[in-house]
mmCIF file of N, CA and C in Angstrom:
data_model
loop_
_atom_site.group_PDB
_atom_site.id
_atom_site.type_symbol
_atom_site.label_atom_id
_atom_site.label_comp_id
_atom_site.label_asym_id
_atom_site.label_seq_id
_atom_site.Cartn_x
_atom_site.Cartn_y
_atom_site.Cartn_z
ATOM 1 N N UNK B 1 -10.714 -19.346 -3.197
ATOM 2 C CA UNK B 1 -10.542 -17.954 -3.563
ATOM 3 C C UNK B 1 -9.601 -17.317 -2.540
ATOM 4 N N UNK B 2 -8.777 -16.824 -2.818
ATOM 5 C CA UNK B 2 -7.948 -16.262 -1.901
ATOM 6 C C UNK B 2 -8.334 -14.660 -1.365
ATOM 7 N N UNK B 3 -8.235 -15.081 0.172
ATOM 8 C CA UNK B 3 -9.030 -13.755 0.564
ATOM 9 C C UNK B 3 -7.670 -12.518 1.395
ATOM 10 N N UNK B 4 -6.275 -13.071 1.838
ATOM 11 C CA UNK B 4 -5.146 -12.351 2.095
ATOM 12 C C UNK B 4 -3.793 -12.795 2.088
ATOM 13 N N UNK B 5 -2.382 -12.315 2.481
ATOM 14 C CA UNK B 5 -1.512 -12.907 2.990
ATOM 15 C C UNK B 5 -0.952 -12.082 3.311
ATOM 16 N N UNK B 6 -0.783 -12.586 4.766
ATOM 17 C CA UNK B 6 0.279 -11.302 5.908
ATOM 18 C C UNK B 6 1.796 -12.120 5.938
ATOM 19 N N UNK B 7 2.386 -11.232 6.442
ATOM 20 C CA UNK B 7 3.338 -11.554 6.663
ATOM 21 C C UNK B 7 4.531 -10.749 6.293
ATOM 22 N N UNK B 8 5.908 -10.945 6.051
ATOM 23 C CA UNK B 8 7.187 -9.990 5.625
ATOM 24 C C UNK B 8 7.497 -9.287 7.443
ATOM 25 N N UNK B 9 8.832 -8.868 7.013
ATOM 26 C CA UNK B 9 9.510 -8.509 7.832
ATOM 27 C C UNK B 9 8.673 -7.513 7.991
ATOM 28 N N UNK B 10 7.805 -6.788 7.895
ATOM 29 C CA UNK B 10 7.453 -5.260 8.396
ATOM 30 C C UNK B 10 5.575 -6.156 9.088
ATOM 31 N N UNK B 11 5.149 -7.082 8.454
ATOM 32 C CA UNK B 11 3.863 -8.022 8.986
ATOM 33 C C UNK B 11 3.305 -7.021 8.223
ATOM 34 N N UNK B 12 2.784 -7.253 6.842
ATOM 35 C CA UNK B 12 2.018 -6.378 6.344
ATOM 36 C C UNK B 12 1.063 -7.398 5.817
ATOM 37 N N UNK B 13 -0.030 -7.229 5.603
ATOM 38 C CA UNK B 13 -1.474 -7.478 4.683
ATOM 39 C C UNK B 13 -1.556 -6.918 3.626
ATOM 40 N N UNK B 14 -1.501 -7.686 2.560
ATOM 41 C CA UNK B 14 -2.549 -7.853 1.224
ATOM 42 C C UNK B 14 -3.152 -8.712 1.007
ATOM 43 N N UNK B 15 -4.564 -8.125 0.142
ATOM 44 C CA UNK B 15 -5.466 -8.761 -0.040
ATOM 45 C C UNK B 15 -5.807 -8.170 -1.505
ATOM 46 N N UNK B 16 -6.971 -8.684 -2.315
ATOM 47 C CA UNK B 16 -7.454 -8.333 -3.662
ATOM 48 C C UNK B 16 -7.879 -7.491 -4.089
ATOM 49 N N UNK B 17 -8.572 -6.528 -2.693
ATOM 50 C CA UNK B 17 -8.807 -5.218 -2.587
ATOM 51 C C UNK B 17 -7.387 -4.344 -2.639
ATOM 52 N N UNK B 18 -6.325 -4.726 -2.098
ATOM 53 C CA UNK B 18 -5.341 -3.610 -2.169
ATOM 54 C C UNK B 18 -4.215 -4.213 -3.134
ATOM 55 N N UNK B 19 -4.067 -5.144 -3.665
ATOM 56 C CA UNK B 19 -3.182 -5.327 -5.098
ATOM 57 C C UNK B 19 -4.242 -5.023 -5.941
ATOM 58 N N UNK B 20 -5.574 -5.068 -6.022
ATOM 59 C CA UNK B 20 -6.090 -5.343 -7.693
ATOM 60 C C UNK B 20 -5.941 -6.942 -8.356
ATOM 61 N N UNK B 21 -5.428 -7.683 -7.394
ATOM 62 C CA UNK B 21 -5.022 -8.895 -8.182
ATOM 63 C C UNK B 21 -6.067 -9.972 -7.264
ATOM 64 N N UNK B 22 -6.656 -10.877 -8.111
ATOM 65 C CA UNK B 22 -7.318 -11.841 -7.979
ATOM 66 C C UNK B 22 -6.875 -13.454 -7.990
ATOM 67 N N UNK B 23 -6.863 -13.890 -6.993
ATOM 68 C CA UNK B 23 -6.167 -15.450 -7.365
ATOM 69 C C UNK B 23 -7.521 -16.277 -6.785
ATOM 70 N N UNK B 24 -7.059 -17.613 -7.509
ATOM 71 C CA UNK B 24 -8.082 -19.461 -7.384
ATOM 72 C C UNK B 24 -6.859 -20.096 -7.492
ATOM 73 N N UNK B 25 -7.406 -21.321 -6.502
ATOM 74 C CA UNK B 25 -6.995 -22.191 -6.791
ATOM 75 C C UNK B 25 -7.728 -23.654 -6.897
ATOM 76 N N UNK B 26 -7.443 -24.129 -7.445
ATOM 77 C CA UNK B 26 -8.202 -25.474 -8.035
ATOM 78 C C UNK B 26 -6.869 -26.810 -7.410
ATOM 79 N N UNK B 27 -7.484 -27.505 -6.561
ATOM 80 C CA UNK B 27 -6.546 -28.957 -6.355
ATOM 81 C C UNK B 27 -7.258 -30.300 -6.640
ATOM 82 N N UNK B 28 -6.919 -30.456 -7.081
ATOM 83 C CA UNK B 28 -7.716 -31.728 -7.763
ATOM 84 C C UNK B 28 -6.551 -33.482 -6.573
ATOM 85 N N UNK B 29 -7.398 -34.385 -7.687
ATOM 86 C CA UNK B 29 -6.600 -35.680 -6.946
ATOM 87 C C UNK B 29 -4.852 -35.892 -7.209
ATOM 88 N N UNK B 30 -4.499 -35.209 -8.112
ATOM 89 C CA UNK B 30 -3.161 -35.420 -9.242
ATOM 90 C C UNK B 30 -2.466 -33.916 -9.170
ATOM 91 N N UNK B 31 -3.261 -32.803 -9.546
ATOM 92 C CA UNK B 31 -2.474 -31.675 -10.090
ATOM 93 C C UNK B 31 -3.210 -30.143 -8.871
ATOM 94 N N UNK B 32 -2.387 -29.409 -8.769
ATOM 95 C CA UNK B 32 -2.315 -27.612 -8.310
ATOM 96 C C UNK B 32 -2.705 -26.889 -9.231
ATOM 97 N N UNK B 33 -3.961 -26.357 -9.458
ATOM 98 C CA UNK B 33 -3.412 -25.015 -10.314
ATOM 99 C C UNK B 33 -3.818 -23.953 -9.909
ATOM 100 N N UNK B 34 -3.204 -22.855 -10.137
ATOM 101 C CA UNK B 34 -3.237 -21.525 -9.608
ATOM 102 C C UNK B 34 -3.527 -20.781 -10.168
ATOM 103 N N UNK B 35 -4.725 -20.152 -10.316
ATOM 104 C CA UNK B 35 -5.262 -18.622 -11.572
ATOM 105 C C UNK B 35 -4.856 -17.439 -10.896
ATOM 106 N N UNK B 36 -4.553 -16.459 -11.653
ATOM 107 C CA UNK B 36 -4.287 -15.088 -10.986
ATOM 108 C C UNK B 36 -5.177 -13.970 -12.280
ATOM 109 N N UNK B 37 -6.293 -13.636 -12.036
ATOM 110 C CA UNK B 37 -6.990 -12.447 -12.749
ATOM 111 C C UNK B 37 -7.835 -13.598 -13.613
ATOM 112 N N UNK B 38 -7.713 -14.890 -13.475
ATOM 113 C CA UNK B 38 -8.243 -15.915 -14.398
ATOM 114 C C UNK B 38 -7.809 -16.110 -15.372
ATOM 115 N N UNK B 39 -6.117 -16.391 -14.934
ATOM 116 C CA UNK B 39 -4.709 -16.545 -16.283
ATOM 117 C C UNK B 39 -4.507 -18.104 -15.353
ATOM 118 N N UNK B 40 -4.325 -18.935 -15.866
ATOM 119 C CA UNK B 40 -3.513 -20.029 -15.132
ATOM 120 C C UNK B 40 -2.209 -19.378 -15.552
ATOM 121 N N UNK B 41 -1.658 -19.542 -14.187
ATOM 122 C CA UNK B 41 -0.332 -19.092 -13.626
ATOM 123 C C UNK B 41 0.747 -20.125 -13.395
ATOM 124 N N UNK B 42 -0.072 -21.351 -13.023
ATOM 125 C CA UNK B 42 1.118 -22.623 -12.324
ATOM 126 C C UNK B 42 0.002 -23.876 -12.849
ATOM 127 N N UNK B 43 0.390 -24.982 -13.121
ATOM 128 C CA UNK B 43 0.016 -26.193 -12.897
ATOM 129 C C UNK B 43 1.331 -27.406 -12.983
ATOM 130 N N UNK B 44 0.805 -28.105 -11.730
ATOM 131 C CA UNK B 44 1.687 -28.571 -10.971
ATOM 132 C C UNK B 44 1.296 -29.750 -10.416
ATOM 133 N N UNK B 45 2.597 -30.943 -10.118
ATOM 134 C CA UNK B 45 1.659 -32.422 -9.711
ATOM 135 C C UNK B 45 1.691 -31.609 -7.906
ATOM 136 N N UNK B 46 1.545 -32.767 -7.030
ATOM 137 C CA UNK B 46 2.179 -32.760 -5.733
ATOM 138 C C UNK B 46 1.901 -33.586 -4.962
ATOM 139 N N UNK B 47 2.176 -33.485 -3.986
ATOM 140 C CA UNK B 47 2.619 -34.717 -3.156
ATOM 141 C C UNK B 47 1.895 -34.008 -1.770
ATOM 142 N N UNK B 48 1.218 -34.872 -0.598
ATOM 143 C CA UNK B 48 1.254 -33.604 0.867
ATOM 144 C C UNK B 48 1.789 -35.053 1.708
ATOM 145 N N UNK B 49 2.055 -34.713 2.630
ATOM 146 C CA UNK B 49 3.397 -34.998 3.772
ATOM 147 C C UNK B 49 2.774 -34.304 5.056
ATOM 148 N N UNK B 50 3.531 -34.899 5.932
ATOM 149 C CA UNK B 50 3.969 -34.371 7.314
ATOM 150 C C UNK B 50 5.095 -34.262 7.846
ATOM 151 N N UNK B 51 5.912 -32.556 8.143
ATOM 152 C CA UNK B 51 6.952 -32.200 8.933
ATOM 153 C C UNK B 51 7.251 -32.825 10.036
ATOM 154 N N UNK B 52 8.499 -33.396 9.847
ATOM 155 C CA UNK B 52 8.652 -33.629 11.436
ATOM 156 C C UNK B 52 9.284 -32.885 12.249
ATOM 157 N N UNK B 53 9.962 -31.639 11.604
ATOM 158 C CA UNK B 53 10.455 -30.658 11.966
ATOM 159 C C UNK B 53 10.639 -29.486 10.828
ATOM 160 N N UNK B 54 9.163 -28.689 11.077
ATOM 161 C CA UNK B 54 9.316 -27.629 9.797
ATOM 162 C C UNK B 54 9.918 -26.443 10.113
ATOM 163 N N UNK B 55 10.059 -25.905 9.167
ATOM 164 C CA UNK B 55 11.344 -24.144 9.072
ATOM 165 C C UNK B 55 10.510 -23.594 10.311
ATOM 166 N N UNK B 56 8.913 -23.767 9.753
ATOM 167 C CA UNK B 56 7.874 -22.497 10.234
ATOM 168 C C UNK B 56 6.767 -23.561 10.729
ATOM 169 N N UNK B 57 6.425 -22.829 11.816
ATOM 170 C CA UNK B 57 5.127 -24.004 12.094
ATOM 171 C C UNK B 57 5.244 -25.205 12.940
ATOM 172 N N UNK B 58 4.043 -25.313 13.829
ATOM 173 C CA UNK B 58 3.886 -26.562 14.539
ATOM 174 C C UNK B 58 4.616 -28.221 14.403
ATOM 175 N N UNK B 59 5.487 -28.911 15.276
ATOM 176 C CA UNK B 59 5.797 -29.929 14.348
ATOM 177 C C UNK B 59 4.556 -30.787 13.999
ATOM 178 N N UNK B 60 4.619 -31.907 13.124
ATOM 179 C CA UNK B 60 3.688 -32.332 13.048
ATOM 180 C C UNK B 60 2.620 -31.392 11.619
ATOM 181 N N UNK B 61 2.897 -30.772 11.475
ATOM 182 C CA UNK B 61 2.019 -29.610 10.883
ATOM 183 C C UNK B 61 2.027 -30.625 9.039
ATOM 184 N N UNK B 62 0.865 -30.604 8.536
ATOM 185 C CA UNK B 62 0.971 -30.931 6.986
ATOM 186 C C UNK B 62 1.557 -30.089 5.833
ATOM 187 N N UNK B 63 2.257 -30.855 5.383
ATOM 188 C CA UNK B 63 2.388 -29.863 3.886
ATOM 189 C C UNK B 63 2.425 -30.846 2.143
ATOM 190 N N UNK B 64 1.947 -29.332 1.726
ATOM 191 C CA UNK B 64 2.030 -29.820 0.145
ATOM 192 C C UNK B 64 3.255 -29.596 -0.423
ATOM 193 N N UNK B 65 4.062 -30.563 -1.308
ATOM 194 C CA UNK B 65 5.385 -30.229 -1.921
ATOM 195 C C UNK B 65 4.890 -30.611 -3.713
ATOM 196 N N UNK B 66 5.236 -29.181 -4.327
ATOM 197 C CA UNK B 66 4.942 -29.201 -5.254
ATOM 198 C C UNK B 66 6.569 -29.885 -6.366
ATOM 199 N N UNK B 67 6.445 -30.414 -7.711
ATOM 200 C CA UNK B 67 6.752 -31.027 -8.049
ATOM 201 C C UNK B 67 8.485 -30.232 -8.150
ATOM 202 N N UNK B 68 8.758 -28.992 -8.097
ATOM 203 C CA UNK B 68 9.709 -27.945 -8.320
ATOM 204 C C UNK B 68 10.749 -28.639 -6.736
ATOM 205 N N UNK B 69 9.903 -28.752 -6.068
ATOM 206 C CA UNK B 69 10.584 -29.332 -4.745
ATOM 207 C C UNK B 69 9.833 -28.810 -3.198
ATOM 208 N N UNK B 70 9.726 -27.073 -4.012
ATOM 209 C CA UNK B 70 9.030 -26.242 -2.956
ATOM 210 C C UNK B 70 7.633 -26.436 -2.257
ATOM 211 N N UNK B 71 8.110 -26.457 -0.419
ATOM 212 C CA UNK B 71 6.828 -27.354 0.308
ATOM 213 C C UNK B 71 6.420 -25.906 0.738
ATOM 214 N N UNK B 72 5.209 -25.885 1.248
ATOM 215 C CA UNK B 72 3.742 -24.998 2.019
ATOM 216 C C UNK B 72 3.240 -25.688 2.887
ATOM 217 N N UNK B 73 3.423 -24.908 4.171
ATOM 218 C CA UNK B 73 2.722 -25.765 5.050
ATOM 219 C C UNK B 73 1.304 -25.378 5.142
ATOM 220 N N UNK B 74 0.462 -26.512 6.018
ATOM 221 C CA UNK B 74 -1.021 -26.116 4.974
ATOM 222 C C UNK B 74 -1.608 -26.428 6.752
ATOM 223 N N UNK B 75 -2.742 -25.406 7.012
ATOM 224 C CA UNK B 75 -3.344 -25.288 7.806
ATOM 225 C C UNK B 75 -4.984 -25.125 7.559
ATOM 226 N N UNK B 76 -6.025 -25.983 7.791
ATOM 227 C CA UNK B 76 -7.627 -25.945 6.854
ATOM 228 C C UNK B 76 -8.252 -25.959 8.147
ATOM 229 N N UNK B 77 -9.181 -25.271 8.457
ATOM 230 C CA UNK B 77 -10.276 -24.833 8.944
ATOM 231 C C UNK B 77 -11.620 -24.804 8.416
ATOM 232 N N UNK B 78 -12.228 -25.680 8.958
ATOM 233 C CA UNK B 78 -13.802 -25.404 7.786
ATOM 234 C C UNK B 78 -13.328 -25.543 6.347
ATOM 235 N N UNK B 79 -14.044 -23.956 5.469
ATOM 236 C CA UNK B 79 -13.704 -23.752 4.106
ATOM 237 C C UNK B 79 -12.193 -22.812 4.349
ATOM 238 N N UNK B 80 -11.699 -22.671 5.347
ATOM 239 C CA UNK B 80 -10.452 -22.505 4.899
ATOM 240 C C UNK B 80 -9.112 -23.087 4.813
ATOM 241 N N UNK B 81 -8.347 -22.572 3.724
ATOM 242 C CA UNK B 81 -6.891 -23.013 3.734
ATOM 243 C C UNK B 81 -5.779 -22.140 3.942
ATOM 244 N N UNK B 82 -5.309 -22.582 4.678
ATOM 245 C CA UNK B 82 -3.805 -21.400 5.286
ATOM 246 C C UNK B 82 -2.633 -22.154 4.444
ATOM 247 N N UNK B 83 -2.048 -21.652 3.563
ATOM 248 C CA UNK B 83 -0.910 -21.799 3.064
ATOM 249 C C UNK B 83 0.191 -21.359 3.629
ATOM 250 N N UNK B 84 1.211 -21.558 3.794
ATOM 251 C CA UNK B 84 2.546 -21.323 4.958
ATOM 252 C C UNK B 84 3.577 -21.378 3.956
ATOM 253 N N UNK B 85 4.089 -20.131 3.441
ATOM 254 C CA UNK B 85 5.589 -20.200 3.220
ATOM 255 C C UNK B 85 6.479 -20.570 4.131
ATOM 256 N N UNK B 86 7.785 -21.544 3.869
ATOM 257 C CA UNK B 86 8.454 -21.926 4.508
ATOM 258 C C UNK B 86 9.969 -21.375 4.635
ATOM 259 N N UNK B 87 9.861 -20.047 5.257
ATOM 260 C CA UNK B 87 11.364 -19.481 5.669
ATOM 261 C C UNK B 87 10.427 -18.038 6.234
ATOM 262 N N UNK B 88 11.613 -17.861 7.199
ATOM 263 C CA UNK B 88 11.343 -16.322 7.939
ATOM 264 C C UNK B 88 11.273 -15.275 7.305
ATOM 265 N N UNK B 89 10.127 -14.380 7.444
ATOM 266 C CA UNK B 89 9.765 -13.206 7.126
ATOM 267 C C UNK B 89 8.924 -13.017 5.971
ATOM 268 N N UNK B 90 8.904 -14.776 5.384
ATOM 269 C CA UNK B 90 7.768 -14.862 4.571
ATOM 270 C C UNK B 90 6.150 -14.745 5.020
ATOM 271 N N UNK B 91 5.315 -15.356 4.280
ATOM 272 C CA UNK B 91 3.539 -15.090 4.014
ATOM 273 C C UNK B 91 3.450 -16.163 4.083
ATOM 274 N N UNK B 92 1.690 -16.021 5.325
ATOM 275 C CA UNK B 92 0.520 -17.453 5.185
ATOM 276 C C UNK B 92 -0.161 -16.931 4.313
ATOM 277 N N UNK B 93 -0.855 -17.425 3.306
ATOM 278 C CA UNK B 93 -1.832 -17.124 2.339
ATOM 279 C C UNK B 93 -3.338 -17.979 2.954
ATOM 280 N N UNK B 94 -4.042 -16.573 2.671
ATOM 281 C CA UNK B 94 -5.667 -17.600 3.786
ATOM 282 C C UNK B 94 -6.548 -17.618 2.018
ATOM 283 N N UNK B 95 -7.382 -19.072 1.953
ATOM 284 C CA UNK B 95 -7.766 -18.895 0.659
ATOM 285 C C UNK B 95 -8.871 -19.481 1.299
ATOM 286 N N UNK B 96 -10.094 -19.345 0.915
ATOM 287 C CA UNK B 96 -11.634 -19.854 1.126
ATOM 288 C C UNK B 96 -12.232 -20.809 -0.056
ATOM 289 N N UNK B 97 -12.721 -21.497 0.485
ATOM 290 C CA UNK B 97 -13.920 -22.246 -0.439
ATOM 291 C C UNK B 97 -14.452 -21.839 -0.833
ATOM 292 N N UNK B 98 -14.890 -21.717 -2.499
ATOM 293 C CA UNK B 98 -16.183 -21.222 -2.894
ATOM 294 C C UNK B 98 -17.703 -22.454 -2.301
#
């Protein structure tokens, strides 16, 4: 369940409370998919990897590259997942385990 994502040139926060918008995500062994309000939005194969030198982020750091090409670097804690856009002034997206 996605609970924010900061980031942008000004470092701003949103979350579901201040769009109104609700996202899931579901990753299975094969496919991504992404609900937004409980619309599938994306489904997608992918692949995860390790940077050996990423845009953003620790080297070494993991990422998922979805089938379009576009990688996320991925940071998990417990039940969480930090998603990492990869270019400056973009958003980590923090999403929780149900």
């Amino acid at each position: 369940i996605w609970v924010s994502s900061s980031g942008g040139i000004a470092n701003v926060m949103i979350t579901p409370e201040t769009t109104g918008n609700k996202q899931k995500l579901v990753i299975g062994d094969k496919f991504y998919k992404k609900y937004e309000n409980n619309s599938l939005v994306l489904l997608t194969d992918y692949t995860i990897g390790v940077f050996e030198e990423p845009p953003i982020g620790p080297e070494g750091m993991s990422y998922i590259e979805f089938s379009s090409g576009e990688r996320k670097g991925i940071i998990t804690n417990g039940s969480e997942l930090h998603l990492i856009d990869q270019c400056y002034d973009c958003f980590c997206h923090l999403y929780k385990r149900q």
